[in-house]
Structure formats: structure tokens, C-alpha cells
Short mmCIF file of C-alpha atoms and ligand atoms in Angstrom, two decimals:
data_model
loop_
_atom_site.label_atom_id
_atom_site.label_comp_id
_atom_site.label_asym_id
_atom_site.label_seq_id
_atom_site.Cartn_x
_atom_site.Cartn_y
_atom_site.Cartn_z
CA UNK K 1 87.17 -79.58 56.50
CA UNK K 2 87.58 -82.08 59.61
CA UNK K 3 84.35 -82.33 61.09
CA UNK K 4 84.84 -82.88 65.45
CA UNK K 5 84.00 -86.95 65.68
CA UNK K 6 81.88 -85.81 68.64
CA UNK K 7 79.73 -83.89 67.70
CA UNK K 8 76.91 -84.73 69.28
CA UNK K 9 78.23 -84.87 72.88
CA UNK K 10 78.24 -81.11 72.56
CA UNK K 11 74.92 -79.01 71.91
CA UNK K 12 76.44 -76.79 69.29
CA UNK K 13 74.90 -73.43 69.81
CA UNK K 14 73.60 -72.00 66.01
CA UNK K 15 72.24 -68.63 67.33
CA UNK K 16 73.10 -65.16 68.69
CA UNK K 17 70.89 -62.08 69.79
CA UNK K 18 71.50 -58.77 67.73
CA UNK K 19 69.56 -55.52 66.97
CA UNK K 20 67.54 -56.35 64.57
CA UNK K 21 66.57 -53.98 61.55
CA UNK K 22 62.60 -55.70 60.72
CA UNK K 23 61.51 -55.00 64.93
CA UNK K 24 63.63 -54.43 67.71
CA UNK K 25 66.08 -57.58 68.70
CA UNK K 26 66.46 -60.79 66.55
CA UNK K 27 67.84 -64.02 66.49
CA UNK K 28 70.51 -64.30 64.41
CA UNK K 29 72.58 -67.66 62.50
CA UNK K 30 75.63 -67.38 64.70
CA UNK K 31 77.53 -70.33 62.01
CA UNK K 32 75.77 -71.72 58.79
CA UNK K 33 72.71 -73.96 59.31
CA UNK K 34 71.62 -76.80 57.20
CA UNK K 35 68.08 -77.45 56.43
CA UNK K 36 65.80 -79.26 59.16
CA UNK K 37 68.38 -78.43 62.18
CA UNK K 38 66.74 -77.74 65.36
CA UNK K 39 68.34 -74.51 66.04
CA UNK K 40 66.48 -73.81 69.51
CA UNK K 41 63.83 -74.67 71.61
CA UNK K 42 60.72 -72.46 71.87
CA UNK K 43 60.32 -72.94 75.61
CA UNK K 44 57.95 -71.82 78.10
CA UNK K 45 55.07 -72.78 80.47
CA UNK K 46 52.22 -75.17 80.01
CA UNK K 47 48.78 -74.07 80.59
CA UNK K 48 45.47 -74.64 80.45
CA UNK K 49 43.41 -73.58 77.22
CA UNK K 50 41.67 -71.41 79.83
CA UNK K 51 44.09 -69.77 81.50
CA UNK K 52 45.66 -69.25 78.49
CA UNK K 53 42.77 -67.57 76.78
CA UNK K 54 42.63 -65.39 79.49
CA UNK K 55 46.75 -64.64 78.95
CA UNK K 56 46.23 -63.94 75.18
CA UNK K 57 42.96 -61.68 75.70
CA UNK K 58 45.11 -59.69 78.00
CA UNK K 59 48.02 -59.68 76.05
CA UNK K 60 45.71 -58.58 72.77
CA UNK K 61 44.06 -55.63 74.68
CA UNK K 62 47.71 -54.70 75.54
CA UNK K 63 48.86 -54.92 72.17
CA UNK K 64 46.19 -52.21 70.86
CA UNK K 65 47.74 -49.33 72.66
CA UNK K 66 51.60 -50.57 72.44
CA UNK K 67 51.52 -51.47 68.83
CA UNK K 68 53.15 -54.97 69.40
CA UNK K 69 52.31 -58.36 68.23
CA UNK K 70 53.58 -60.30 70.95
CA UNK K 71 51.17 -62.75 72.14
CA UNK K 72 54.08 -65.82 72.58
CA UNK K 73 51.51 -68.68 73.25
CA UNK K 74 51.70 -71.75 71.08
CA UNK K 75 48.60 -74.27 70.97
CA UNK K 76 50.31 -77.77 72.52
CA UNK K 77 47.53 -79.78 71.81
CA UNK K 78 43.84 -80.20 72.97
CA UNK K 79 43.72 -79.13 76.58
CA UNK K 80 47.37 -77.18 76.42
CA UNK K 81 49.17 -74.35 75.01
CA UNK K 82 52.83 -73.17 76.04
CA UNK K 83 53.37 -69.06 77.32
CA UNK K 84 56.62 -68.47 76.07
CA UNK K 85 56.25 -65.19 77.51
CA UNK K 86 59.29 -65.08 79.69
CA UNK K 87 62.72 -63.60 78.94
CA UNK K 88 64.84 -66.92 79.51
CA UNK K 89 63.13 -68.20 75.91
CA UNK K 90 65.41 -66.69 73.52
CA UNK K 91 63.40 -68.21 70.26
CA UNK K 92 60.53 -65.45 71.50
CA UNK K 93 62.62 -62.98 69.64
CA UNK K 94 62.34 -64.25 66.62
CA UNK K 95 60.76 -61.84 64.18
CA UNK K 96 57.79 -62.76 61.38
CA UNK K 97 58.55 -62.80 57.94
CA UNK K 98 56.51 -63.71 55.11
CA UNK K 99 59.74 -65.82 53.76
CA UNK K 100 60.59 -67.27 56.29
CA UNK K 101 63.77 -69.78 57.02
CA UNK K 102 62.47 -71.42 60.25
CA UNK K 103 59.65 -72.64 60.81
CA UNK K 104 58.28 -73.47 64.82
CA UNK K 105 57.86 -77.78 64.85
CA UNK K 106 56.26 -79.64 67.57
CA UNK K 107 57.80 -82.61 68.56
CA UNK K 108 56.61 -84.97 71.94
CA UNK K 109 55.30 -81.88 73.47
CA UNK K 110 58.28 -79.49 72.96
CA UNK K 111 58.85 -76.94 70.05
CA UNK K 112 61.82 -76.58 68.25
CA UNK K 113 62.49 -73.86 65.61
CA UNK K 114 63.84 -75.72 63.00
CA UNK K 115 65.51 -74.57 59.58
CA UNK K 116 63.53 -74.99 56.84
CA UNK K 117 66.74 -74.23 54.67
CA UNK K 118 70.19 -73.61 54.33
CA UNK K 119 70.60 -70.16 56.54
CA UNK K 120 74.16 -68.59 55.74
CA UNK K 121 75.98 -67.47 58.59
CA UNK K 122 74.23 -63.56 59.88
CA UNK K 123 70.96 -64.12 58.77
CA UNK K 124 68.08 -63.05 60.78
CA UNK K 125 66.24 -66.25 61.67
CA UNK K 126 62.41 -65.84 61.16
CA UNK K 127 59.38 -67.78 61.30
CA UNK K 128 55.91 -67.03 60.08
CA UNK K 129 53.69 -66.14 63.27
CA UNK K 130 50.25 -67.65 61.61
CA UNK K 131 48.24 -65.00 62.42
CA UNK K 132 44.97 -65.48 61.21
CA UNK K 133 42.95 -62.27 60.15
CA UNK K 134 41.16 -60.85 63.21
CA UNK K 135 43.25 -57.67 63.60
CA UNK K 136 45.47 -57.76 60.63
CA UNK K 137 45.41 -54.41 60.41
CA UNK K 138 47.21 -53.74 63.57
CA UNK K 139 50.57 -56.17 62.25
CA UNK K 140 52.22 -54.46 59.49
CA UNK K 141 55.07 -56.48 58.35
CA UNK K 142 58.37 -54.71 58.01
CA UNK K 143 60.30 -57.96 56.61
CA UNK K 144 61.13 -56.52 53.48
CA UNK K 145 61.59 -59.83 51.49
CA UNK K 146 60.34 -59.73 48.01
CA UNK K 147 57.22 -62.61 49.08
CA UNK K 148 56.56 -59.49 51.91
CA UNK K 149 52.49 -58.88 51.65
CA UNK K 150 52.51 -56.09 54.24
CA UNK K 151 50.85 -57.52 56.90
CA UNK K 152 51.44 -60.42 59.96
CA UNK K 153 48.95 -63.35 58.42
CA UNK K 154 49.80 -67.16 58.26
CA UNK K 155 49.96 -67.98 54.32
CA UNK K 156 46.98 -69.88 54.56
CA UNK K 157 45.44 -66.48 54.87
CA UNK K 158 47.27 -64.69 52.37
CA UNK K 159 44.29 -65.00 49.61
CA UNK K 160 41.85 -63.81 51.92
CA UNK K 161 43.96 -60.82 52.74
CA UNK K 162 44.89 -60.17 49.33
CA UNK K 163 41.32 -59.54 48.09
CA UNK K 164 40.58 -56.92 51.33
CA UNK K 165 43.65 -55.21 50.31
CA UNK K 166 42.90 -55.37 46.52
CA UNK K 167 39.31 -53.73 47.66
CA UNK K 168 40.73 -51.43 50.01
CA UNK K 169 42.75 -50.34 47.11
CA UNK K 170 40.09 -50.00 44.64
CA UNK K 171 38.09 -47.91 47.56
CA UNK K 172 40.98 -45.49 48.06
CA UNK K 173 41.51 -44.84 44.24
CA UNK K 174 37.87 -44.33 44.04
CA UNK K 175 38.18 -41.90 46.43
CA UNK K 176 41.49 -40.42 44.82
CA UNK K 177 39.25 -39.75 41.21
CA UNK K 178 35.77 -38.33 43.11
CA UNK K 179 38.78 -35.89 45.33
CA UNK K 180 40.81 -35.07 41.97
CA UNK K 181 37.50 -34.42 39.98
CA UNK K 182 36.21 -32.07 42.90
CA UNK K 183 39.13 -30.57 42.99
CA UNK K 184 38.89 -29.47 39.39
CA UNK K 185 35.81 -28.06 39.47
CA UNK K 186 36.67 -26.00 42.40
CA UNK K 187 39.75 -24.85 40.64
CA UNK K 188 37.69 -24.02 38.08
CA UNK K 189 35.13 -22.62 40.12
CA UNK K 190 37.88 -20.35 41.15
CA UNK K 191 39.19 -19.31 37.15
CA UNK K 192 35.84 -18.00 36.30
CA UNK K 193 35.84 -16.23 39.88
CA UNK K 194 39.12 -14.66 39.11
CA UNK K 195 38.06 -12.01 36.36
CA UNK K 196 34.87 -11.39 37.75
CA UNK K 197 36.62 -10.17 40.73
CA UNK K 198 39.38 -7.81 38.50
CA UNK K 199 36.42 -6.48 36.50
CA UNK K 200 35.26 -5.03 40.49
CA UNK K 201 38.09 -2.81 40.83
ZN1 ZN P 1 56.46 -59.44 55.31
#
């Protein structure tokens, strides 16, 4: 194939908005991608660690009663992070995965989501939000890739979370066998009750 000799006089555009099936809208490859493209910027306003605290506190106590994870502030470096908040960044809508093909790269002050591998034309682009483990609970994943462990977390959380959800696991089956065995002697409970009550009549 003839490859256009300038082709980088023109930004070539790698992405398109779609519904998307793991949250609401996505990003999508609109052409293949090769690995460590910057596919689009992550843009936004620069603020003060402050202010910005005060943004994501709000934006977290919001979050509880709507159900959604967007918080959309990036930490820039020590005194600034960027509020990609607004609707004119596009790369806000791209959704968390747990195997992911972007990943969000900071480069002279400006973030670029960036391919982390070949992306065939139609796939959803995703990036791993790094959650850490404060209110996991409240960020089910829906990515449904086979690396998917349920919940928003950055992987260097993942053993962590693992061993809550292993012992919230072991609780619950706990529970399950005390319930079941209950159950049985009510049941039986009930068996012996059964005749007694025929020889009555
Ligand atoms: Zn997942």
C-alpha cells in the first residue's frame, strides 16, 4: 500500500465516538493503530492542587448518589493537576478496562493517550483509570476482558483487592453453610412437626 509522503503535515484523526457497550459512550479506533501512537490529547484546565482537591471531593460526593466514576482530573506534577471535566475533551470518554490498549502518557505538561498496542480498526479504546482502593466498591468494572477483576483499581492494587475479595468470599460462603445448615434443621424441625399435627385430627 502507498503510504501519503506527507503524512505528517496532516494530523490524521485515529478516533470516533460510538455507544459504547462497557458504560455509556466510548472512544473508538476509527483506522488501525500501531503501538505507541498518540491517538489524542487528554486536554483540560490547569489547576491548583487545592482547587482541585476541592473539584474531586465534590465530584466524589456526587459520584455516591449517581453511581459514576467520573472524577477526570489528572495529577500534572507537584503544584498542578489538569480538570478534564469539560465536554470539548473527547479522550474523557474513554472507558476503564483492566486490559487495557491505551494507556494516558505525560509528556512536557500535556497528556496524550497513547497505544500501548496494535488496536484493529473498531476497538473500544480504554485505559486503566488507577484507582486506588478507597471506594472500590462503588466501581464495578463491566469490561468484560478475560484479565477483568470486577472492580475500577490501578494494577498496582490488584493484590490488595484480590485478598478483600478472596475474604469477602470466604465470609459469604461462611454465611451460605451456617444459612443452609439452619435451614435444615428447621426443615426438619418442620418433618417431626408434620405427624404430630395429623395424629391431632
Ligand atoms: Zn474489568
Amino acid at each position: 500500500m502507498a503510504k501519503p509522503k506527507s503524512a505528517a503535515a496532516t494530523p490524521v484523526v485515529w478516533h470516533v465516538v460510538r455507544r459504547s457497550s462497557i458504560h455509556s459512550q466510548g472512544v473508538f479506533a476509527l483506522r488501525d493503530i500501531p503501538p505507541g501512537t498518540r491517538i489524542l490529547e487528554y486536554t483540560g484546565e490547569k489547576i491548583g492542587k487545592r482547587e482541585s482537591e476541592r473539584r474531586a471531593n465534590e465530584r466524589l460526593a456526587r459520584a455516591k448518589v449517581t453511581g459514576e466514576a467520573a472524577v477526570y482530573i489528572f495529577n500534572l506534577n507537584k503544584r498542578q493537576d489538569l480538570d478534564g471535566s469539560m465536554k470539548s475533551n473527547i479522550a474523557r470518554l474513554l472507558n476503564h478496562s483492566c486490559d487495557p490498549n491505551c494507556e494516558a502518557i505525560q509528556s512536557r505538561g500535556r497528556i496524550w493517550m497513547t497505544a500501548l498496542r496494535d488496536i484493529k480498526k473498531g476497538e473500544e479504546l480504554t485505559f486503566n483509570y488507577g484507582f486506588d482502593l478507597e471506594n472500590w466498591s462503588e466501581h464495578p468494572c463491566r469490561c468484560g476482558t478475560d484479565r477483568c477483576i470486577g472492580f475500577i483499581a490501578g494494577e498496582e492494587y490488584w493484590g490488595e483487592l484480590k485478598t478483600i475479595l478472596e475474604d469477602r468470599a470466604a465470609i459469604v460462603r461462611a454465611k451460605k453453610k451456617t444459612e443452609a445448615s439452619a435451614a435444615k434443621k428447621t426443615s426438619a424441625k418442620k418433618k417431626s412437626a408434620a405427624p404430630a399435627k395429623k395424629k391431632k385430627r
